[in-house]
């Protein structure tokens, strides 16, 4: 199964991508995670993109497409779930062409639907655990008691100014990708509100119905 999760910042792409990857043996490919790892390791890529991530602006398409190409090539024919890519029309066109020439098109794109006011609430209280890569929310998905609070990270782009900027970038540059995806892939809108289990079930059902299978 080759799947892409689409949606605004805070829609739950990372949370659901991890769950789907674990449940169905897929590789989770998050461009945001790849950039954050490069920043943490202070690689040349990390130094190049650090200020952009901090501000909540997009990394240039050619840089982003190159790292995705590297990862997809390393996967061979393995299944994957893309999270946070494509985010521009140019990235989407590049991805569709890349996968077509590899004879490995996307099986489905799932767009997570969450009201804008929920997004702000979700992002401002998001915390991540760098040791386990878990994604928490202080109210909706709190970290277990044995995770020390000082280990949790409040992402710099989850501060109010950067959140506002990222939502603007989403509406300006990413939302138009929907038309491209709708035209060229099996594209499903899935309600991204409710419990983590409910959202996962909705995604699995949408994709499974399409494939005529009982699971993905
Ligand atoms: P994205 O990758 O789309 O930016 P995340 O998966 O990081 O989104 O989720 C953003 C925040 O919302 C996190 O704090 C996460 O715990 C929380 N979250 C994810 N799914 C839900 C949900 N169904 N209900 C409430 N909060 C959620
Ligand atoms: P979000 O929770 O907002 O969905 P991500 O972890 O997916 O956050 O992305 C964090 C940041 O990484 C983005 O604001 C952007 O700076 C950069 N980034 C991630 N994916 C892409 C992409 N496909 N194109 C350009 N920049 C990206």
PDB file of C-alpha atoms and ligand atoms in Angstrom:
ATOM      1  CA  UNK A   1       0.000   0.000   0.000  1.00  0.00           C
ATOM      2  CA  UNK A   2       1.317   3.402  -1.022  1.00  0.00           C
ATOM      3  CA  UNK A   3      -0.587   6.085   0.820  1.00  0.00           C
ATOM      4  CA  UNK A   4      -0.299   9.850   1.329  1.00  0.00           C
ATOM      5  CA  UNK A   5      -1.931  11.779   4.163  1.00  0.00           C
ATOM      6  CA  UNK A   6      -2.887  15.320   3.250  1.00  0.00           C
ATOM      7  CA  UNK A   7      -4.182  18.192   5.351  1.00  0.00           C
ATOM      8  CA  UNK A   8      -3.278  21.361   7.222  1.00  0.00           C
ATOM      9  CA  UNK A   9      -0.759  21.570  10.061  1.00  0.00           C
ATOM     10  CA  UNK A  10      -2.296  19.921  13.113  1.00  0.00           C
ATOM     11  CA  UNK A  11      -4.756  17.754  11.175  1.00  0.00           C
ATOM     12  CA  UNK A  12      -3.242  14.606  12.705  1.00  0.00           C
ATOM     13  CA  UNK A  13      -1.130  13.418   9.767  1.00  0.00           C
ATOM     14  CA  UNK A  14       1.875  12.458  11.890  1.00  0.00           C
ATOM     15  CA  UNK A  15      -0.238  10.794  14.566  1.00  0.00           C
ATOM     16  CA  UNK A  16      -2.182   8.699  12.057  1.00  0.00           C
ATOM     17  CA  UNK A  17       0.824   7.966   9.826  1.00  0.00           C
ATOM     18  CA  UNK A  18       2.614   6.399  12.795  1.00  0.00           C
ATOM     19  CA  UNK A  19      -0.434   4.310  13.699  1.00  0.00           C
ATOM     20  CA  UNK A  20      -1.002   3.129  10.127  1.00  0.00           C
ATOM     21  CA  UNK A  21       2.693   2.360   9.637  1.00  0.00           C
ATOM     22  CA  UNK A  22       2.753   0.254  12.810  1.00  0.00           C
ATOM     23  CA  UNK A  23      -0.523  -1.529  12.103  1.00  0.00           C
ATOM     24  CA  UNK A  24       0.160  -2.337   8.454  1.00  0.00           C
ATOM     25  CA  UNK A  25       3.946  -2.643   8.195  1.00  0.00           C
ATOM     26  CA  UNK A  26       4.388   0.541   6.150  1.00  0.00           C
ATOM     27  CA  UNK A  27       7.337   2.909   6.223  1.00  0.00           C
ATOM     28  CA  UNK A  28       6.421   6.311   7.638  1.00  0.00           C
ATOM     29  CA  UNK A  29       7.968   9.028   5.522  1.00  0.00           C
ATOM     30  CA  UNK A  30       7.637  12.483   7.073  1.00  0.00           C
ATOM     31  CA  UNK A  31       9.522  15.328   5.403  1.00  0.00           C
ATOM     32  CA  UNK A  32       9.175  17.401   8.589  1.00  0.00           C
ATOM     33  CA  UNK A  33      10.826  14.621  10.636  1.00  0.00           C
ATOM     34  CA  UNK A  34      13.629  14.300   8.062  1.00  0.00           C
ATOM     35  CA  UNK A  35      14.310  18.034   8.199  1.00  0.00           C
ATOM     36  CA  UNK A  36      14.208  18.093  12.020  1.00  0.00           C
ATOM     37  CA  UNK A  37      16.672  15.167  12.166  1.00  0.00           C
ATOM     38  CA  UNK A  38      19.016  17.034   9.795  1.00  0.00           C
ATOM     39  CA  UNK A  39      18.779  20.146  11.989  1.00  0.00           C
ATOM     40  CA  UNK A  40      19.435  18.112  15.128  1.00  0.00           C
ATOM     41  CA  UNK A  41      22.535  16.556  13.508  1.00  0.00           C
ATOM     42  CA  UNK A  42      23.591  19.935  12.057  1.00  0.00           C
ATOM     43  CA  UNK A  43      24.186  18.439   8.607  1.00  0.00           C
ATOM     44  CA  UNK A  44      24.591  20.830   5.634  1.00  0.00           C
ATOM     45  CA  UNK A  45      20.889  20.226   4.837  1.00  0.00           C
ATOM     46  CA  UNK A  46      19.974  20.946   8.456  1.00  0.00           C
ATOM     47  CA  UNK A  47      21.872  24.249   8.457  1.00  0.00           C
ATOM     48  CA  UNK A  48      20.237  25.184   5.145  1.00  0.00           C
ATOM     49  CA  UNK A  49      16.661  24.617   6.339  1.00  0.00           C
ATOM     50  CA  UNK A  50      16.832  25.559  10.028  1.00  0.00           C
ATOM     51  CA  UNK A  51      15.589  29.154   9.727  1.00  0.00           C
ATOM     52  CA  UNK A  52      12.791  28.127   7.341  1.00  0.00           C
ATOM     53  CA  UNK A  53      11.422  25.514   9.750  1.00  0.00           C
ATOM     54  CA  UNK A  54      11.693  27.855  12.696  1.00  0.00           C
ATOM     55  CA  UNK A  55       9.617  30.474  10.857  1.00  0.00           C
ATOM     56  CA  UNK A  56       7.165  27.919   9.484  1.00  0.00           C
ATOM     57  CA  UNK A  57       8.042  28.619   5.846  1.00  0.00           C
ATOM     58  CA  UNK A  58       8.401  25.903   3.226  1.00  0.00           C
ATOM     59  CA  UNK A  59      11.740  24.417   2.214  1.00  0.00           C
ATOM     60  CA  UNK A  60      12.349  24.884  -1.551  1.00  0.00           C
ATOM     61  CA  UNK A  61      10.781  22.234  -3.773  1.00  0.00           C
ATOM     62  CA  UNK A  62      14.012  20.940  -5.316  1.00  0.00           C
ATOM     63  CA  UNK A  63      15.600  20.363  -1.892  1.00  0.00           C
ATOM     64  CA  UNK A  64      12.471  18.628  -0.614  1.00  0.00           C
ATOM     65  CA  UNK A  65      11.931  16.490  -3.702  1.00  0.00           C
ATOM     66  CA  UNK A  66      15.566  15.324  -3.567  1.00  0.00           C
ATOM     67  CA  UNK A  67      15.283  13.988  -0.030  1.00  0.00           C
ATOM     68  CA  UNK A  68      11.996  12.261  -0.851  1.00  0.00           C
ATOM     69  CA  UNK A  69      13.578  10.703  -3.963  1.00  0.00           C
ATOM     70  CA  UNK A  70      16.440   9.342  -1.832  1.00  0.00           C
ATOM     71  CA  UNK A  71      14.024   7.810   0.669  1.00  0.00           C
ATOM     72  CA  UNK A  72      11.707   6.320  -1.943  1.00  0.00           C
ATOM     73  CA  UNK A  73      14.656   4.817  -3.819  1.00  0.00           C
ATOM     74  CA  UNK A  74      15.885   3.219  -0.584  1.00  0.00           C
ATOM     75  CA  UNK A  75      12.441   1.697   0.003  1.00  0.00           C
ATOM     76  CA  UNK A  76      12.411  -0.240  -3.260  1.00  0.00           C
ATOM     77  CA  UNK A  77       8.964  -1.767  -3.596  1.00  0.00           C
ATOM     78  CA  UNK A  78       8.020  -1.441   0.064  1.00  0.00           C
ATOM     79  CA  UNK A  79       4.765   0.200   1.112  1.00  0.00           C
ATOM     80  CA  UNK A  80       4.819   3.670   2.632  1.00  0.00           C
ATOM     81  CA  UNK A  81       2.718   6.387   4.144  1.00  0.00           C
ATOM     82  CA  UNK A  82       3.728   9.917   3.175  1.00  0.00           C
ATOM     83  CA  UNK A  83       3.135  12.605   5.802  1.00  0.00           C
ATOM     84  CA  UNK A  84       3.575  16.292   4.964  1.00  0.00           C
ATOM     85  CA  UNK A  85       4.509  15.718   1.337  1.00  0.00           C
ATOM     86  CA  UNK A  86       3.494  16.898  -1.230  1.00  0.00           C
ATOM     87  CA  UNK A  87       2.871  20.421   0.057  1.00  0.00           C
ATOM     88  CA  UNK A  88       3.021  22.414  -3.195  1.00  0.00           C
ATOM     89  CA  UNK A  89       1.598  21.809  -6.659  1.00  0.00           C
ATOM     90  CA  UNK A  90       5.153  21.463  -8.008  1.00  0.00           C
ATOM     91  CA  UNK A  91       5.924  18.751  -5.409  1.00  0.00           C
ATOM     92  CA  UNK A  92       2.718  16.911  -6.273  1.00  0.00           C
ATOM     93  CA  UNK A  93       3.473  16.973  -9.994  1.00  0.00           C
ATOM     94  CA  UNK A  94       7.011  15.787  -9.344  1.00  0.00           C
ATOM     95  CA  UNK A  95       5.802  12.948  -7.067  1.00  0.00           C
ATOM     96  CA  UNK A  96       3.142  11.727  -9.472  1.00  0.00           C
ATOM     97  CA  UNK A  97       5.664  11.644 -12.336  1.00  0.00           C
ATOM     98  CA  UNK A  98       8.333   9.973 -10.176  1.00  0.00           C
ATOM     99  CA  UNK A  99       5.990   7.213  -9.008  1.00  0.00           C
ATOM    100  CA  UNK A 100       4.540   6.733 -12.506  1.00  0.00           C
ATOM    101  CA  UNK A 101       7.968   6.106 -14.019  1.00  0.00           C
ATOM    102  CA  UNK A 102       8.694   3.677 -11.169  1.00  0.00           C
ATOM    103  CA  UNK A 103       5.403   1.944 -12.027  1.00  0.00           C
ATOM    104  CA  UNK A 104       4.383   2.367  -8.385  1.00  0.00           C
ATOM    105  CA  UNK A 105       1.558   4.930  -8.257  1.00  0.00           C
ATOM    106  CA  UNK A 106      -0.126   6.017  -5.032  1.00  0.00           C
ATOM    107  CA  UNK A 107      -2.999   3.709  -4.044  1.00  0.00           C
ATOM    108  CA  UNK A 108      -4.798   6.486  -2.210  1.00  0.00           C
ATOM    109  CA  UNK A 109      -4.574   9.976  -0.761  1.00  0.00           C
ATOM    110  CA  UNK A 110      -6.456  10.667   2.468  1.00  0.00           C
ATOM    111  CA  UNK A 111      -7.237  14.274   3.297  1.00  0.00           C
ATOM    112  CA  UNK A 112      -7.915  14.814   7.003  1.00  0.00           C
ATOM    113  CA  UNK A 113     -10.679  17.350   7.629  1.00  0.00           C
ATOM    114  CA  UNK A 114     -10.397  19.377  10.860  1.00  0.00           C
ATOM    115  CA  UNK A 115     -11.927  22.808  11.590  1.00  0.00           C
ATOM    116  CA  UNK A 116      -9.431  25.667  11.692  1.00  0.00           C
ATOM    117  CA  UNK A 117     -10.104  26.578  15.338  1.00  0.00           C
ATOM    118  CA  UNK A 118      -9.267  22.996  16.369  1.00  0.00           C
ATOM    119  CA  UNK A 119      -5.969  23.191  14.464  1.00  0.00           C
ATOM    120  CA  UNK A 120      -4.713  26.117  16.522  1.00  0.00           C
ATOM    121  CA  UNK A 121      -5.734  24.387  19.729  1.00  0.00           C
ATOM    122  CA  UNK A 122      -4.012  21.176  18.648  1.00  0.00           C
ATOM    123  CA  UNK A 123      -0.751  22.816  17.555  1.00  0.00           C
ATOM    124  CA  UNK A 124      -0.307  25.139  20.514  1.00  0.00           C
ATOM    125  CA  UNK A 125      -0.569  22.242  22.999  1.00  0.00           C
ATOM    126  CA  UNK A 126       1.361  19.657  20.916  1.00  0.00           C
ATOM    127  CA  UNK A 127       4.436  18.141  22.558  1.00  0.00           C
ATOM    128  CA  UNK A 128       6.845  15.604  21.069  1.00  0.00           C
ATOM    129  CA  UNK A 129       9.169  13.110  22.683  1.00  0.00           C
ATOM    130  CA  UNK A 130      12.532  13.089  20.881  1.00  0.00           C
ATOM    131  CA  UNK A 131      13.470   9.731  22.432  1.00  0.00           C
ATOM    132  CA  UNK A 132      10.474   7.802  21.133  1.00  0.00           C
ATOM    133  CA  UNK A 133       9.215  10.217  18.421  1.00  0.00           C
ATOM    134  CA  UNK A 134       5.779  10.036  20.050  1.00  0.00           C
ATOM    135  CA  UNK A 135       3.380  12.931  19.404  1.00  0.00           C
ATOM    136  CA  UNK A 136       1.305  14.060  22.377  1.00  0.00           C
ATOM    137  CA  UNK A 137      -1.252  16.721  23.167  1.00  0.00           C
ATOM    138  CA  UNK A 138      -1.319  18.080  26.697  1.00  0.00           C
ATOM    139  CA  UNK A 139      -5.137  17.777  26.858  1.00  0.00           C
ATOM    140  CA  UNK A 140      -6.272  15.352  24.124  1.00  0.00           C
ATOM    141  CA  UNK A 141      -3.479  12.767  24.155  1.00  0.00           C
ATOM    142  CA  UNK A 142      -1.388  13.436  27.261  1.00  0.00           C
ATOM    143  CA  UNK A 143       1.981  11.758  27.752  1.00  0.00           C
ATOM    144  CA  UNK A 144       1.989   8.792  30.144  1.00  0.00           C
ATOM    145  CA  UNK A 145       3.128   9.546  33.680  1.00  0.00           C
ATOM    146  CA  UNK A 146       6.491   7.801  33.251  1.00  0.00           C
ATOM    147  CA  UNK A 147       7.626  10.219  30.525  1.00  0.00           C
ATOM    148  CA  UNK A 148       9.593  12.986  32.268  1.00  0.00           C
ATOM    149  CA  UNK A 149       8.026  16.364  31.456  1.00  0.00           C
ATOM    150  CA  UNK A 150      11.412  17.974  30.787  1.00  0.00           C
ATOM    151  CA  UNK A 151      12.069  15.492  27.969  1.00  0.00           C
ATOM    152  CA  UNK A 152       9.093  16.758  25.989  1.00  0.00           C
ATOM    153  CA  UNK A 153       9.653  19.310  23.241  1.00  0.00           C
ATOM    154  CA  UNK A 154       7.415  22.242  22.371  1.00  0.00           C
ATOM    155  CA  UNK A 155       8.343  22.778  18.719  1.00  0.00           C
ATOM    156  CA  UNK A 156       9.517  26.330  17.943  1.00  0.00           C
ATOM    157  CA  UNK A 157       7.081  26.412  14.998  1.00  0.00           C
ATOM    158  CA  UNK A 158       4.235  25.598  17.404  1.00  0.00           C
ATOM    159  CA  UNK A 159       4.459  29.087  18.937  1.00  0.00           C
ATOM    160  CA  UNK A 160       1.554  31.467  18.077  1.00  0.00           C
ATOM    161  CA  UNK A 161       3.322  33.556  15.386  1.00  0.00           C
ATOM    162  CA  UNK A 162       4.692  30.545  13.532  1.00  0.00           C
ATOM    163  CA  UNK A 163       1.339  28.708  13.791  1.00  0.00           C
ATOM    164  CA  UNK A 164      -0.419  31.666  12.158  1.00  0.00           C
ATOM    165  CA  UNK A 165       2.245  31.808   9.470  1.00  0.00           C
ATOM    166  CA  UNK A 166       2.012  28.054   8.758  1.00  0.00           C
ATOM    167  CA  UNK A 167      -1.767  28.175   8.409  1.00  0.00           C
ATOM    168  CA  UNK A 168      -1.324  31.039   5.923  1.00  0.00           C
ATOM    169  CA  UNK A 169       1.270  29.031   3.995  1.00  0.00           C
ATOM    170  CA  UNK A 170      -1.119  26.080   3.982  1.00  0.00           C
ATOM    171  CA  UNK A 171      -3.946  28.119   2.471  1.00  0.00           C
ATOM    172  CA  UNK A 172      -1.675  29.839  -0.046  1.00  0.00           C
ATOM    173  CA  UNK A 173       0.597  27.021  -1.204  1.00  0.00           C
ATOM    174  CA  UNK A 174      -0.692  23.655   0.002  1.00  0.00           C
ATOM    175  CA  UNK A 175      -4.488  23.791  -0.271  1.00  0.00           C
ATOM    176  CA  UNK A 176      -4.250  24.186  -4.096  1.00  0.00           C
ATOM    177  CA  UNK A 177      -2.538  20.764  -4.211  1.00  0.00           C
ATOM    178  CA  UNK A 178      -5.959  19.226  -3.569  1.00  0.00           C
ATOM    179  CA  UNK A 179      -7.065  19.818  -7.181  1.00  0.00           C
ATOM    180  CA  UNK A 180      -3.962  18.091  -8.557  1.00  0.00           C
ATOM    181  CA  UNK A 181      -4.396  15.125  -6.225  1.00  0.00           C
ATOM    182  CA  UNK A 182      -8.117  14.837  -6.952  1.00  0.00           C
ATOM    183  CA  UNK A 183      -7.419  14.787 -10.671  1.00  0.00           C
ATOM    184  CA  UNK A 184      -4.756  12.072 -10.548  1.00  0.00           C
ATOM    185  CA  UNK A 185      -5.235   9.877  -7.483  1.00  0.00           C
ATOM    186  CA  UNK A 186      -7.953   8.123  -5.497  1.00  0.00           C
ATOM    187  CA  UNK A 187      -8.633  10.974  -3.099  1.00  0.00           C
ATOM    188  CA  UNK A 188     -10.701  10.598   0.070  1.00  0.00           C
ATOM    189  CA  UNK A 189     -11.845  13.184   2.552  1.00  0.00           C
ATOM    190  CA  UNK A 190     -11.935  11.744   6.056  1.00  0.00           C
ATOM    191  CA  UNK A 191     -13.257  13.433   9.198  1.00  0.00           C
ATOM    192  CA  UNK A 192     -10.169  14.039  11.362  1.00  0.00           C
ATOM    193  CA  UNK A 193     -12.073  14.860  14.560  1.00  0.00           C
ATOM    194  CA  UNK A 194     -12.898  12.410  17.339  1.00  0.00           C
ATOM    195  CA  UNK A 195     -10.624   9.907  19.046  1.00  0.00           C
ATOM    196  CA  UNK A 196      -7.349   8.698  17.517  1.00  0.00           C
ATOM    197  CA  UNK A 197      -8.909   5.225  17.126  1.00  0.00           C
ATOM    198  CA  UNK A 198     -11.984   6.619  15.352  1.00  0.00           C
ATOM    199  CA  UNK A 199      -9.921   8.596  12.874  1.00  0.00           C
ATOM    200  CA  UNK A 200      -7.700   5.583  12.149  1.00  0.00           C
ATOM    201  CA  UNK A 201     -10.753   3.412  11.536  1.00  0.00           C
ATOM    202  CA  UNK A 202     -12.243   5.967   9.156  1.00  0.00           C
ATOM    203  CA  UNK A 203      -9.017   6.097   7.157  1.00  0.00           C
ATOM    204  CA  UNK A 204      -8.771   2.308   6.997  1.00  0.00           C
ATOM    205  CA  UNK A 205     -12.389   2.016   5.962  1.00  0.00           C
ATOM    206  CA  UNK A 206     -12.109   4.609   3.188  1.00  0.00           C
ATOM    207  CA  UNK A 207      -9.027   2.973   1.756  1.00  0.00           C
ATOM    208  CA  UNK A 208     -10.257  -0.598   2.199  1.00  0.00           C
ATOM    209  CA  UNK A 209     -13.623   0.098   0.580  1.00  0.00           C
ATOM    210  CA  UNK A 210     -11.869   1.490  -2.431  1.00  0.00           C
ATOM    211  CA  UNK A 211      -9.586  -1.510  -2.756  1.00  0.00           C
ATOM    212  CA  UNK A 212     -12.318  -4.023  -2.064  1.00  0.00           C
ATOM    213  CA  UNK A 213     -10.224  -5.367   0.785  1.00  0.00           C
ATOM    214  CA  UNK A 214     -10.906  -5.773   4.449  1.00  0.00           C
ATOM    215  CA  UNK A 215      -7.720  -4.027   5.474  1.00  0.00           C
ATOM    216  CA  UNK A 216      -4.929  -1.982   3.988  1.00  0.00           C
TER     217      UNK A 216
HETATM  218  P1  LIG B   1       0.126  17.034  11.805  1.00  0.00           P
HETATM  219  O1  LIG B   1       1.213  16.023  11.558  1.00  0.00           O
HETATM  220  O2  LIG B   1      -0.952  16.969  10.763  1.00  0.00           O
HETATM  221  O3  LIG B   1       0.660  18.418  11.996  1.00  0.00           O
HETATM  222  P2  LIG B   1      -0.101  15.796  14.468  1.00  0.00           P
HETATM  223  O4  LIG B   1      -0.327  14.354  14.236  1.00  0.00           O
HETATM  224  O5  LIG B   1       1.257  16.228  14.891  1.00  0.00           O
HETATM  225  O6  LIG B   1      -0.587  16.654  13.155  1.00  0.00           O
HETATM  226  O7  LIG B   1      -1.195  16.296  15.522  1.00  0.00           O
HETATM  227  C1  LIG B   1      -1.233  17.666  15.954  1.00  0.00           C
HETATM  228  C2  LIG B   1      -1.662  17.704  17.408  1.00  0.00           C
HETATM  229  O8  LIG B   1      -3.030  17.281  17.506  1.00  0.00           O
HETATM  230  C3  LIG B   1      -0.868  16.780  18.332  1.00  0.00           C
HETATM  231  O9  LIG B   1      -0.748  17.399  19.593  1.00  0.00           O
HETATM  232  C4  LIG B   1      -1.745  15.528  18.431  1.00  0.00           C
HETATM  233  O10 LIG B   1      -1.571  14.848  19.680  1.00  0.00           O
HETATM  234  C5  LIG B   1      -3.142  16.136  18.354  1.00  0.00           C
HETATM  235  N1  LIG B   1      -4.120  15.239  17.728  1.00  0.00           N
HETATM  236  C6  LIG B   1      -3.930  14.357  16.724  1.00  0.00           C
HETATM  237  N2  LIG B   1      -5.077  13.709  16.419  1.00  0.00           N
HETATM  238  C7  LIG B   1      -6.025  14.211  17.249  1.00  0.00           C
HETATM  239  C8  LIG B   1      -7.412  13.962  17.430  1.00  0.00           C
HETATM  240  N3  LIG B   1      -8.079  13.050  16.695  1.00  0.00           N
HETATM  241  N4  LIG B   1      -8.061  14.668  18.386  1.00  0.00           N
HETATM  242  C9  LIG B   1      -7.406  15.592  19.143  1.00  0.00           C
HETATM  243  N5  LIG B   1      -6.104  15.868  19.013  1.00  0.00           N
HETATM  244  C10 LIG B   1      -5.406  15.194  18.089  1.00  0.00           C
HETATM  245  P1  LIG B   2       3.118  20.152  10.430  1.00  0.00           P
HETATM  246  O1  LIG B   2       2.866  19.650  11.792  1.00  0.00           O
HETATM  247  O2  LIG B   2       2.957  21.623  10.268  1.00  0.00           O
HETATM  248  O3  LIG B   2       2.363  19.392   9.384  1.00  0.00           O
HETATM  249  P2  LIG B   2       5.723  19.120   9.537  1.00  0.00           P
HETATM  250  O4  LIG B   2       6.488  18.422  10.581  1.00  0.00           O
HETATM  251  O5  LIG B   2       5.091  18.315   8.458  1.00  0.00           O
HETATM  252  O6  LIG B   2       4.679  20.052  10.270  1.00  0.00           O
HETATM  253  O7  LIG B   2       6.631  20.212   8.829  1.00  0.00           O
HETATM  254  C1  LIG B   2       7.401  21.116   9.588  1.00  0.00           C
HETATM  255  C2  LIG B   2       8.128  22.084   8.668  1.00  0.00           C
HETATM  256  O8  LIG B   2       9.029  21.365   7.812  1.00  0.00           O
HETATM  257  C3  LIG B   2       7.262  22.883   7.696  1.00  0.00           C
HETATM  258  O9  LIG B   2       6.696  24.028   8.294  1.00  0.00           O
HETATM  259  C4  LIG B   2       8.285  23.240   6.621  1.00  0.00           C
HETATM  260  O10 LIG B   2       9.170  24.254   7.084  1.00  0.00           O
HETATM  261  C5  LIG B   2       9.089  21.953   6.523  1.00  0.00           C
HETATM  262  N1  LIG B   2       8.482  21.001   5.574  1.00  0.00           N
HETATM  263  C6  LIG B   2       7.932  19.785   5.869  1.00  0.00           C
HETATM  264  N2  LIG B   2       7.480  19.185   4.763  1.00  0.00           N
HETATM  265  C7  LIG B   2       7.725  20.047   3.738  1.00  0.00           C
HETATM  266  C8  LIG B   2       7.452  20.003   2.344  1.00  0.00           C
HETATM  267  N3  LIG B   2       6.824  18.959   1.773  1.00  0.00           N
HETATM  268  N4  LIG B   2       7.843  21.064   1.593  1.00  0.00           N
HETATM  269  C9  LIG B   2       8.483  22.116   2.134  1.00  0.00           C
HETATM  270  N5  LIG B   2       8.749  22.227   3.441  1.00  0.00           N
HETATM  271  C10 LIG B   2       8.376  21.198   4.248  1.00  0.00           C
END
